[in-house]
Coordinates of N, CA and C in Angstrom, one line a residue:
Chain W
X16 N -14.3 34.4 8.1 CA -13.7 34.3 8.3 C -12.2 35.0 7.9
X17 N -11.3 35.9 8.7 CA -10.5 36.4 8.3 C -9.2 35.8 8.3
X18 N -8.6 35.3 7.3 CA -7.5 34.3 6.1 C -6.5 35.4 5.5
X19 N -5.4 33.8 6.4 CA -3.4 34.7 6.1 C -3.4 33.6 5.0
X20 N -2.8 33.3 4.1 CA -2.8 32.6 2.4 C -0.8 32.7 2.6
X21 N -0.8 31.6 2.6 CA 1.4 32.5 2.1 C 1.7 29.7 1.5
X22 N 2.0 30.6 0.2 CA 2.9 29.5 -0.7 C 3.5 28.5 0.9
X23 N 2.7 27.7 1.3 CA 4.5 26.0 2.1 C 5.3 26.1 1.5
X24 N 5.6 25.7 0.2 CA 6.6 25.7 -0.2 C 6.9 24.3 -0.2
X25 N 8.2 23.7 0.3 CA 9.6 23.9 0.4 C 10.3 25.7 -0.8
X26 N 10.2 26.3 -0.7 CA 11.2 27.0 -1.1 C 13.0 26.7 -1.1
X27 N 13.3 26.8 -2.1 CA 14.3 25.8 -2.3 C 15.7 28.0 -2.8
X28 N 16.7 27.8 -2.1 CA 17.5 29.5 -3.0 C 18.8 29.1 -2.5
X29 N 20.0 28.7 -3.3 CA 21.1 29.2 -3.5 C 21.6 30.3 -1.7
X30 N 22.7 29.8 -1.6 CA 23.0 30.0 -1.1 C 23.8 31.2 -1.7
X31 N 23.3 33.0 -1.0 CA 24.0 34.2 -1.9 C 22.8 34.6 -2.6
X32 N 21.8 34.0 -3.2 CA 20.8 34.3 -3.6 C 19.4 35.2 -3.0
X33 N 18.5 35.6 -3.2 CA 17.5 36.8 -3.2 C 16.1 35.1 -2.8
X34 N 16.0 35.5 -1.3 CA 14.6 34.8 -1.6 C 13.2 35.4 -1.4
X35 N 12.0 35.1 -1.7 CA 11.0 36.3 -2.2 C 10.2 35.1 -1.6
X36 N 9.9 36.1 0.1 CA 8.2 35.5 0.6 C 7.2 36.1 0.1
X37 N 5.8 35.7 0.2 CA 4.2 36.2 -0.3 C 3.6 35.5 0.2
X38 N 2.2 36.5 0.9 CA 1.6 36.5 1.3 C 0.1 37.9 1.2
X39 N -0.8 36.4 1.3 CA -2.0 37.6 0.6 C -2.7 37.5 2.2
X40 N -3.9 38.1 2.6 CA -4.3 38.2 3.4 C -6.0 38.7 3.1
X41 N -7.2 38.5 3.8 CA -8.7 39.0 3.4 C -9.4 40.0 3.9
X42 N -8.3 40.6 5.2 CA -9.6 41.5 6.1 C -8.7 42.6 5.5
X43 N -9.7 43.4 4.6 CA -9.8 45.2 4.6 C -8.9 46.1 6.0
X44 N -9.8 45.6 6.9 CA -9.2 45.6 7.8 C -7.9 45.7 8.6
X45 N -7.1 44.9 8.1 CA -5.8 44.9 7.8 C -5.4 46.2 8.4
X46 N -4.5 46.0 9.5 CA -3.6 47.5 10.0 C -2.0 47.3 9.6
X47 N -2.0 46.2 10.9 CA -0.2 46.0 11.3 C 0.4 44.9 10.4
X48 N 1.4 44.5 9.5 CA 1.7 42.5 9.1 C 3.1 43.1 9.7
X49 N 3.1 41.5 10.2 CA 4.2 40.8 10.8 C 4.6 39.9 10.1
X50 N 6.5 39.5 10.4 CA 6.8 38.8 9.3 C 7.5 37.7 10.6
X51 N 7.2 36.7 11.0 CA 7.7 35.7 11.7 C 8.9 34.5 10.8
X52 N 9.9 34.6 11.8 CA 10.9 32.9 12.1 C 10.8 32.8 12.9
X53 N 10.5 30.7 11.9 CA 10.5 30.2 13.3 C 11.4 28.7 13.2
X54 N 12.3 28.7 13.8 CA 12.9 28.0 13.7 C 12.4 26.0 14.0
X55 N 12.9 24.8 13.5 CA 12.5 23.8 13.5 C 12.4 23.2 15.4
X56 N 11.2 23.3 16.0 CA 11.0 22.9 16.9 C 11.2 24.1 18.4
X57 N 11.5 25.5 17.2 CA 11.8 26.3 17.8 C 10.6 27.0 17.9
X58 N 10.3 28.1 19.1 CA 9.1 29.5 18.4 C 9.7 30.1 17.6
X59 N 8.1 30.9 17.8 CA 8.4 32.4 16.2 C 9.3 33.1 17.0
X60 N 9.9 33.8 16.2 CA 10.2 34.9 16.2 C 10.2 36.6 15.4
X61 N 9.5 37.4 16.1 CA 9.7 39.0 15.3 C 10.9 38.6 14.4
X62 N 10.4 38.9 13.2 CA 12.2 39.6 12.2 C 11.5 40.9 11.5
X63 N 10.6 41.5 11.6 CA 10.3 42.1 10.7 C 8.8 42.5 11.1
X64 N 7.7 44.2 10.8 CA 7.2 44.8 11.0 C 7.2 45.3 10.1
X65 N 5.8 46.7 8.9 CA 5.1 46.5 8.7 C 3.5 47.7 8.8
X66 N 3.2 49.1 8.7 CA 2.2 49.2 8.4 C 1.9 50.4 7.6
X67 N 2.8 50.3 7.0 CA 2.9 51.6 6.0 C 3.0 51.1 4.3
X68 N 2.1 51.3 3.1 CA 2.5 50.9 2.1 C 3.9 51.0 1.3
X69 N 4.8 49.7 1.3 CA 5.2 50.2 0.4 C 6.7 49.5 0.9
X70 N 7.8 49.9 0.5 CA 9.2 48.8 1.0 C 9.5 49.4 2.9
X71 N 10.4 48.3 3.3 CA 10.6 48.6 4.9 C 12.1 47.9 4.9
X72 N 13.3 48.7 5.1 CA 14.6 47.5 5.2 C 14.9 47.7 5.9
X73 N 15.5 46.4 6.6 CA 16.3 46.3 8.2 C 17.2 45.1 7.6
X74 N 18.7 45.5 7.9 CA 19.4 44.7 6.9 C 19.5 43.8 5.8
X75 N 20.0 42.6 5.2 CA 19.4 42.4 4.8 C 18.0 41.7 4.3
X76 N 16.8 42.3 5.2 CA 15.0 41.9 5.0 C 14.7 43.3 4.7
X77 N 13.7 42.9 3.1 CA 13.1 44.2 3.2 C 11.3 43.4 2.7
X78 N 10.8 43.9 3.9 CA 9.0 44.1 3.5 C 8.5 45.4 3.0
X79 N 7.5 43.8 1.7 CA 7.1 45.0 1.0 C 5.3 45.0 1.8
X80 N 4.2 45.8 1.3 CA 3.4 46.3 1.5 C 2.6 46.7 0.7
X81 N 1.1 46.4 -0.6 CA 0.4 47.3 -1.2 C -1.3 46.5 -0.5
X82 N -1.8 47.3 -0.4 CA -2.4 47.0 1.4 C -3.8 47.3 -0.7
X83 N -4.0 47.5 -1.4 CA -4.9 47.8 -2.6 C -4.8 46.3 -2.6
X84 N -3.8 45.9 -2.8 CA -3.7 43.8 -3.3 C -3.9 43.2 -2.1
X85 N -3.7 43.6 -0.6 CA -3.8 42.7 0.7 C -3.0 41.4 -0.1
X86 N -1.6 42.5 -0.1 CA -0.5 41.3 -0.5 C 0.9 42.3 0.4
X87 N 1.3 41.7 1.1 CA 2.4 41.7 1.9 C 3.5 40.4 1.4
X88 N 5.0 40.6 1.5 CA 6.2 40.5 0.8 C 7.1 40.2 1.5
X89 N 7.5 39.2 1.8 CA 9.4 39.6 2.7 C 10.5 38.7 1.2
X90 N 11.6 40.1 1.6 CA 12.5 39.9 0.0 C 14.1 39.4 1.5
X91 N 14.4 38.3 1.3 CA 15.8 38.1 1.8 C 16.8 38.0 1.2
X92 N 18.0 38.9 1.0 CA 18.8 39.1 0.9 C 20.6 38.3 0.5
X93 N 21.0 37.6 -0.1 CA 22.3 37.8 0.4 C 22.0 36.3 1.3
X94 N 20.8 35.0 1.0 CA 20.7 34.2 1.6 C 21.7 33.2 2.1
X95 N 21.8 33.4 3.5 CA 22.7 32.1 4.6 C 21.8 31.1 5.1
X96 N 22.8 29.6 4.9 CA 21.9 28.4 5.0 C 20.9 28.6 6.2
X97 N 22.0 29.7 7.3 CA 21.2 30.4 8.7 C 20.1 31.1 8.7
X98 N 19.5 31.3 7.2 CA 18.1 31.3 7.5 C 16.8 30.6 6.8
X99 N 17.4 29.2 7.0 CA 17.0 27.9 6.8 C 15.8 27.9 7.7
X100 N 14.3 27.9 7.2 CA 13.0 27.6 8.5 C 12.1 28.7 7.4
X101 N 10.9 27.7 9.0 CA 9.6 28.6 8.6 C 9.3 30.3 8.4
X102 N 8.8 30.4 8.1 CA 8.3 31.9 7.4 C 7.0 32.8 7.9
X103 N 6.6 32.8 8.8 CA 4.6 33.3 8.3 C 4.7 34.6 9.4
X104 N 4.0 34.6 8.8 CA 3.1 35.9 8.3 C 2.3 36.5 9.2
X105 N 1.9 37.2 9.6 CA 0.5 37.3 10.6 C 0.7 38.9 10.3
X106 N -1.0 38.8 10.6 CA -1.4 40.0 10.5 C -2.9 40.7 11.6
X107 N -2.4 41.2 12.1 CA -3.7 41.6 12.8 C -4.9 41.8 12.3
X108 N -6.5 41.7 13.4 CA -7.9 41.7 13.0 C -7.8 43.1 12.0
X109 N -7.1 44.1 12.1 CA -7.7 45.6 12.0 C -9.6 46.5 13.4
X110 N -10.0 47.0 12.8 CA -10.8 47.7 13.4 C -11.2 47.0 15.0
X111 N -12.0 47.5 15.5 CA -12.3 46.5 17.2 C -11.7 44.9 17.6
X112 N -10.6 44.4 16.3 CA -10.4 43.2 16.6 C -8.3 43.0 16.1
X113 N -8.6 44.4 16.8 CA -6.4 45.1 16.4 C -5.7 44.2 17.2
X114 N -5.7 43.8 18.3 CA -5.1 43.4 18.8 C -5.0 41.7 18.6
X115 N -5.4 41.0 17.8 CA -5.7 39.6 17.5 C -4.9 39.6 16.2
X116 N -3.7 38.1 16.0 CA -3.3 38.7 15.1 C -3.9 37.1 14.0
X117 N -3.8 36.8 13.1 CA -4.1 36.0 12.6 C -2.4 35.4 11.7
X118 N -2.2 34.5 11.7 CA -1.2 34.1 11.1 C -1.3 33.0 10.1
X119 N -0.7 33.2 8.6 CA -0.4 32.4 7.9 C 0.3 30.7 8.5
X120 N 0.2 29.9 7.9 CA 0.4 28.7 7.7 C 2.1 28.4 7.6
X121 N 2.5 29.2 6.8 CA 4.3 29.5 7.2 C 4.8 28.7 5.3
X122 N 5.6 29.7 4.5 CA 6.2 29.2 3.9 C 8.2 28.4 4.8
X123 N 8.6 27.1 4.7 CA 9.6 26.8 4.6 C 11.1 27.3 3.6
X124 N 11.0 28.2 3.9 CA 12.3 28.0 2.7 C 14.0 27.0 3.6
X125 N 15.1 26.8 2.7 CA 15.5 25.9 3.1 C 16.4 26.7 1.6
X126 N 17.9 27.5 2.4 CA 18.9 27.7 2.0 C 20.3 26.3 1.3
X127 N 20.8 26.4 0.2 CA 21.7 25.1 -0.1 C 22.6 26.0 -0.4
X128 N 24.4 25.6 0.5 CA 25.2 25.8 0.9 C 26.1 26.1 -0.4
Chain S
X29 N 15.9 40.1 31.2 CA 14.7 39.6 31.3 C 14.9 37.9 30.5
X30 N 14.3 37.3 31.3 CA 14.5 35.8 31.2 C 13.5 35.5 30.2
X31 N 12.4 36.9 29.6 CA 11.7 36.5 28.7 C 10.4 35.5 28.8
X32 N 8.8 35.8 28.1 CA 8.7 34.2 28.9 C 8.5 32.9 29.3
X33 N 8.2 32.3 30.0 CA 8.7 30.9 30.8 C 7.5 29.8 30.5
X34 N 7.2 28.8 29.8 CA 6.3 27.7 29.9 C 7.0 26.7 30.7
X35 N 6.1 26.3 30.9 CA 5.8 24.7 31.7 C 4.8 23.7 31.9
X36 N 4.8 22.4 31.7 CA 6.2 21.6 31.3 C 6.5 21.8 29.3
X37 N 8.6 21.1 29.2 CA 8.1 21.8 28.3 C 7.7 20.6 27.1
X38 N 7.8 19.7 28.2 CA 6.7 18.2 26.9 C 5.9 17.4 28.4
X39 N 5.1 17.6 27.5 CA 4.2 16.5 28.0 C 3.3 15.4 27.8
X40 N 3.4 14.3 28.4 CA 2.8 13.3 27.1 C 1.6 12.2 28.8
X41 N 0.4 12.4 28.0 CA -0.8 12.1 28.4 C -1.6 11.1 28.3
X42 N -2.1 10.1 29.3 CA -2.9 9.9 28.5 C -4.9 10.1 28.2
X43 N -6.1 9.8 26.8 CA -6.2 10.0 26.8 C -7.5 9.6 28.2
X44 N -8.0 11.1 28.2 CA -9.1 11.5 30.0 C -8.8 12.2 31.0
X45 N -6.7 12.3 30.7 CA -6.2 13.4 31.9 C -6.0 14.5 31.8
X46 N -6.7 15.4 32.6 CA -6.7 16.9 32.5 C -4.8 17.0 33.0
X47 N -5.3 17.8 32.0 CA -3.9 18.2 31.1 C -3.4 19.8 31.3
X48 N -2.6 20.2 32.7 CA -2.7 21.9 33.0 C -1.7 21.9 32.3
X49 N -0.2 23.0 31.4 CA 0.0 24.0 30.6 C 0.3 25.4 32.1
X50 N 1.4 25.6 31.7 CA 1.8 26.7 32.4 C 2.7 27.7 31.8
X51 N 2.0 29.2 32.5 CA 2.9 30.5 31.5 C 3.2 31.6 33.1
X52 N 4.8 32.1 32.3 CA 4.7 33.5 32.7 C 5.5 34.5 31.5
X53 N 4.8 35.5 32.2 CA 4.5 36.7 31.4 C 6.0 37.5 30.9
X54 N 6.9 38.2 30.6 CA 6.9 39.4 30.8 C 6.5 40.0 31.1
X55 N 7.6 40.7 32.5 CA 7.5 41.7 33.3 C 7.1 42.9 32.9
X56 N 6.0 43.8 33.0 CA 5.3 44.6 32.3 C 4.4 44.1 31.4
X57 N 4.4 42.9 31.2 CA 3.3 42.9 29.5 C 2.1 42.6 30.2
X58 N 1.2 43.7 29.1 CA -0.4 43.7 29.5 C -1.4 43.0 29.4
X59 N -0.7 42.3 28.0 CA -1.0 41.1 27.5 C -0.5 40.1 27.6
X60 N -1.8 39.2 27.2 CA -1.3 37.9 27.3 C -1.7 36.5 26.5
X61 N -1.2 35.7 25.5 CA -1.9 34.9 24.6 C -2.0 33.1 24.2
X62 N -2.7 32.7 24.5 CA -2.0 31.4 23.6 C -3.1 30.7 23.4
X63 N -1.3 30.1 22.3 CA -1.9 30.1 20.6 C -1.8 28.5 21.0
X64 N -2.1 27.5 19.2 CA -2.1 26.2 19.5 C -1.3 25.9 18.4
X65 N -0.2 25.2 18.0 CA 0.3 25.1 16.4 C 0.0 23.9 15.9
X66 N -0.2 22.6 14.8 CA -0.3 21.3 14.6 C -0.3 22.2 13.5
X67 N 0.8 20.7 12.7 CA 1.3 20.9 11.4 C -0.9 21.4 9.8
X68 N -2.0 20.4 10.5 CA -2.8 21.0 9.7 C -2.8 22.0 9.6
X69 N -3.6 23.2 10.4 CA -4.6 24.5 10.7 C -2.8 25.0 11.4
X70 N -1.6 24.8 11.2 CA -0.5 26.2 11.5 C -1.0 26.5 13.7
X71 N -0.4 27.7 13.4 CA -0.8 28.3 14.8 C -1.7 29.6 14.5
X72 N -3.1 28.1 16.1 CA -4.2 29.3 15.9 C -4.4 29.9 17.3
X73 N -5.0 31.4 17.7 CA -5.1 32.2 18.6 C -6.1 31.3 19.2
X74 N -5.3 31.2 20.5 CA -7.3 30.5 21.1 C -7.8 31.6 22.6
X75 N -7.2 32.3 23.3 CA -7.7 33.2 23.9 C -6.5 34.4 24.2
X76 N -7.0 35.5 24.9 CA -5.7 36.6 25.1 C -6.7 37.0 26.1
X77 N -5.5 37.4 27.3 CA -5.8 38.8 28.4 C -5.3 39.7 28.1
X78 N -5.8 40.9 28.7 CA -5.1 42.0 28.7 C -6.1 42.3 30.3
X79 N -4.3 42.9 31.2 CA -4.7 43.3 32.5 C -5.2 42.0 33.3
X80 N -5.1 40.8 33.1 CA -4.9 40.0 33.4 C -7.4 39.0 33.4
X81 N -7.5 39.9 32.9 CA -8.8 39.5 31.7 C -8.7 38.9 31.3
X82 N -10.1 38.1 30.4 CA -9.4 37.9 29.2 C -10.4 38.3 28.5
X83 N -10.7 38.5 27.3 CA -10.8 39.2 26.4 C -11.5 38.1 25.2
X84 N -10.7 37.3 24.1 CA -11.5 36.9 24.2 C -11.2 35.7 24.0
X85 N -12.6 34.8 23.7 CA -12.3 33.1 23.4 C -12.7 32.4 23.4
X86 N -13.0 33.7 21.7 CA -13.1 32.5 20.7 C -13.0 31.1 19.8
X87 N -11.4 31.4 19.7 CA -10.0 30.6 19.5 C -10.5 28.7 20.0
X88 N -10.9 29.2 21.4 CA -11.0 27.8 22.7 C -12.1 26.9 22.1
X89 N -11.0 25.4 21.9 CA -12.0 24.9 19.9 C -13.2 24.4 21.3
X90 N -13.5 23.8 22.6 CA -14.1 23.4 23.6 C -14.3 23.4 24.4
X91 N -15.3 23.2 25.6 CA -16.1 23.8 26.5 C -14.8 22.6 27.3
X92 N -13.6 22.3 27.1 CA -12.7 20.4 27.6 C -11.5 21.7 27.6
X93 N -11.7 22.8 27.3 CA -9.9 23.9 27.7 C -11.0 25.5 28.7
X94 N -10.1 25.4 29.7 CA -10.4 26.5 29.9 C -9.2 27.5 31.0
X95 N -8.7 28.6 30.7 CA -8.1 29.7 31.1 C -7.8 30.5 31.9
X96 N -7.2 30.3 32.7 CA -7.0 31.6 33.7 C -6.0 32.6 33.4
X97 N -6.2 34.1 34.1 CA -4.8 34.3 34.9 C -4.8 34.8 35.7
X98 N -4.6 34.3 37.0 CA -4.8 34.6 38.6 C -3.4 36.2 39.3
X99 N -3.4 36.3 38.3 CA -2.7 37.3 39.0 C -1.4 38.1 37.5
X100 N -0.9 39.4 37.6 CA 0.2 39.2 36.2 C 0.8 38.4 35.6
X101 N 1.2 37.5 36.5 CA 2.9 37.3 36.3 C 3.0 35.5 35.5
X102 N 1.0 35.6 36.0 CA 0.8 33.9 35.7 C -1.0 33.5 35.2
X103 N -0.5 32.3 33.9 CA -1.4 31.7 33.3 C -1.1 30.5 33.1
X104 N -2.5 30.0 33.4 CA -2.5 28.6 33.0 C -3.7 28.6 32.0
X105 N -3.3 26.7 30.8 CA -4.2 26.4 30.2 C -4.5 25.2 30.4
X106 N -5.9 24.8 30.4 CA -6.4 23.2 30.9 C -7.3 22.5 30.5
X107 N -6.8 21.8 29.9 CA -7.4 21.2 28.9 C -7.8 19.5 30.4
X108 N -9.5 19.6 30.2 CA -9.9 18.8 31.1 C -11.6 17.7 30.5
X109 N -11.1 17.0 29.4 CA -10.6 15.3 29.7 C -10.0 15.9 28.0
X110 N -8.4 15.0 28.3 CA -7.6 16.2 27.3 C -8.2 14.1 26.0
X111 N -8.1 14.7 24.8 CA -8.0 13.2 23.7 C -7.0 14.1 22.3
X112 N -7.3 12.7 22.3 CA -5.8 12.6 21.3 C -5.9 13.7 20.4
X113 N -6.7 14.4 19.4 CA -6.7 15.7 19.4 C -6.5 16.2 19.4
X114 N -6.0 16.7 20.9 CA -5.7 17.8 21.6 C -3.5 17.9 21.2
X115 N -3.7 16.7 20.6 CA -1.7 16.7 20.0 C -1.0 17.5 20.0
X116 N 0.1 18.6 20.3 CA -0.4 19.9 19.5 C 1.2 21.0 21.3
X117 N 1.5 22.0 20.0 CA 2.1 22.6 20.8 C 1.8 23.4 21.4
X118 N 1.7 23.5 22.5 CA 0.6 25.0 22.7 C 1.9 26.2 23.3
X119 N 1.8 27.4 23.0 CA 2.7 28.5 22.7 C 1.9 29.6 23.6
X120 N 2.5 30.2 24.6 CA 2.3 31.5 25.4 C 3.1 32.3 24.8
X121 N 2.0 33.7 24.8 CA 3.2 35.1 24.0 C 2.6 36.3 25.0
X122 N 3.5 37.3 25.2 CA 3.4 37.4 26.1 C 3.3 39.9 25.1
X123 N 2.7 40.1 25.4 CA 2.2 41.4 24.1 C 2.4 43.3 26.2
X124 N 3.4 43.8 25.8 CA 4.1 45.7 26.0 C 2.4 46.0 25.7
X125 N 1.7 45.9 24.5 CA 0.6 45.9 23.8 C -0.1 46.0 23.0
X126 N -1.1 45.8 22.2 CA -1.9 45.0 21.7 C -1.4 45.4 20.6
X127 N -0.8 46.6 19.9 CA -0.5 46.3 18.9 C 0.9 46.5 18.8
X128 N 2.0 45.9 19.5 CA 2.7 45.7 19.0 C 4.2 43.9 19.0
X129 N 5.2 43.6 19.1 CA 5.3 42.6 18.7 C 4.7 41.8 20.3
X130 N 4.3 40.5 20.3 CA 4.2 39.2 20.5 C 5.5 38.9 21.3
X131 N 6.2 38.3 21.6 CA 7.4 37.5 23.0 C 6.4 36.1 22.7
X132 N 6.6 34.8 22.1 CA 6.9 34.0 22.4 C 8.1 33.7 23.6
X133 N 6.8 31.9 24.3 CA 7.3 31.3 25.4 C 8.1 29.8 24.5
X134 N 8.4 29.0 25.0 CA 8.9 27.8 24.3 C 8.2 27.2 23.7
X135 N 6.9 27.0 24.2 CA 6.2 25.8 24.0 C 6.1 24.7 24.9
X136 N 4.5 24.0 25.0 CA 4.7 22.6 25.4 C 4.1 22.5 24.0
X137 N 5.1 21.1 24.6 CA 4.7 19.4 23.7 C 3.4 18.8 23.9
X138 N 2.3 18.5 23.7 CA 1.7 17.7 24.5 C 1.4 16.5 24.1
X139 N 1.2 15.8 23.7 CA 0.7 14.1 23.5 C -0.3 13.8 24.0
X140 N -1.0 13.3 23.6 CA -2.2 12.6 23.7 C -2.7 11.9 23.5
X141 N -2.1 10.3 24.5 CA -2.1 9.1 23.9 C -3.8 8.0 23.9

């Protein structure tokens, strides 16, 4: 059973701070890693994806991947109240099932003004 | 592009009734996914299609659930008979390719009483 684990939170940070969201996965064959943001009552939307070890930056967001440790994280710099949402980590199946995404249950982030 | 379209947005039905959820993927997307989201289990993949063909239905919980994709622009997820434990938000998502971003529809909130 492929698993993706996230701290459910809530993670509370003040406006302007760095929010750090973490995710671990069990399938060593996984190739692609995604971070989705889901506002309450809305559908998930992709904010970052990463395929290679290291860091990938996009504006205020940085995704970090360490395949040896089976660990992926998302950093949000200069957090804004509009960043308050649930963040879902998703991992592809790898190998013959690389089209299936397994989602973590998400971390609820609250950014306080 | 209108994005992924789902209907109905809300469905309330009584136990034992048949429920049909509908999805129109983004034009040109070859992959279509059906997910279910609950607080307890998070976002779970039920079934996915490639070029209208069901590829993996291992996530379908029971024989009461069935899904079809008669053409590239339409898919249905049917529950017959429905049970209270089927209450959840059902999302449809489509993707241009197996490893690319999945675009989610707005979801159908199903309540079975």
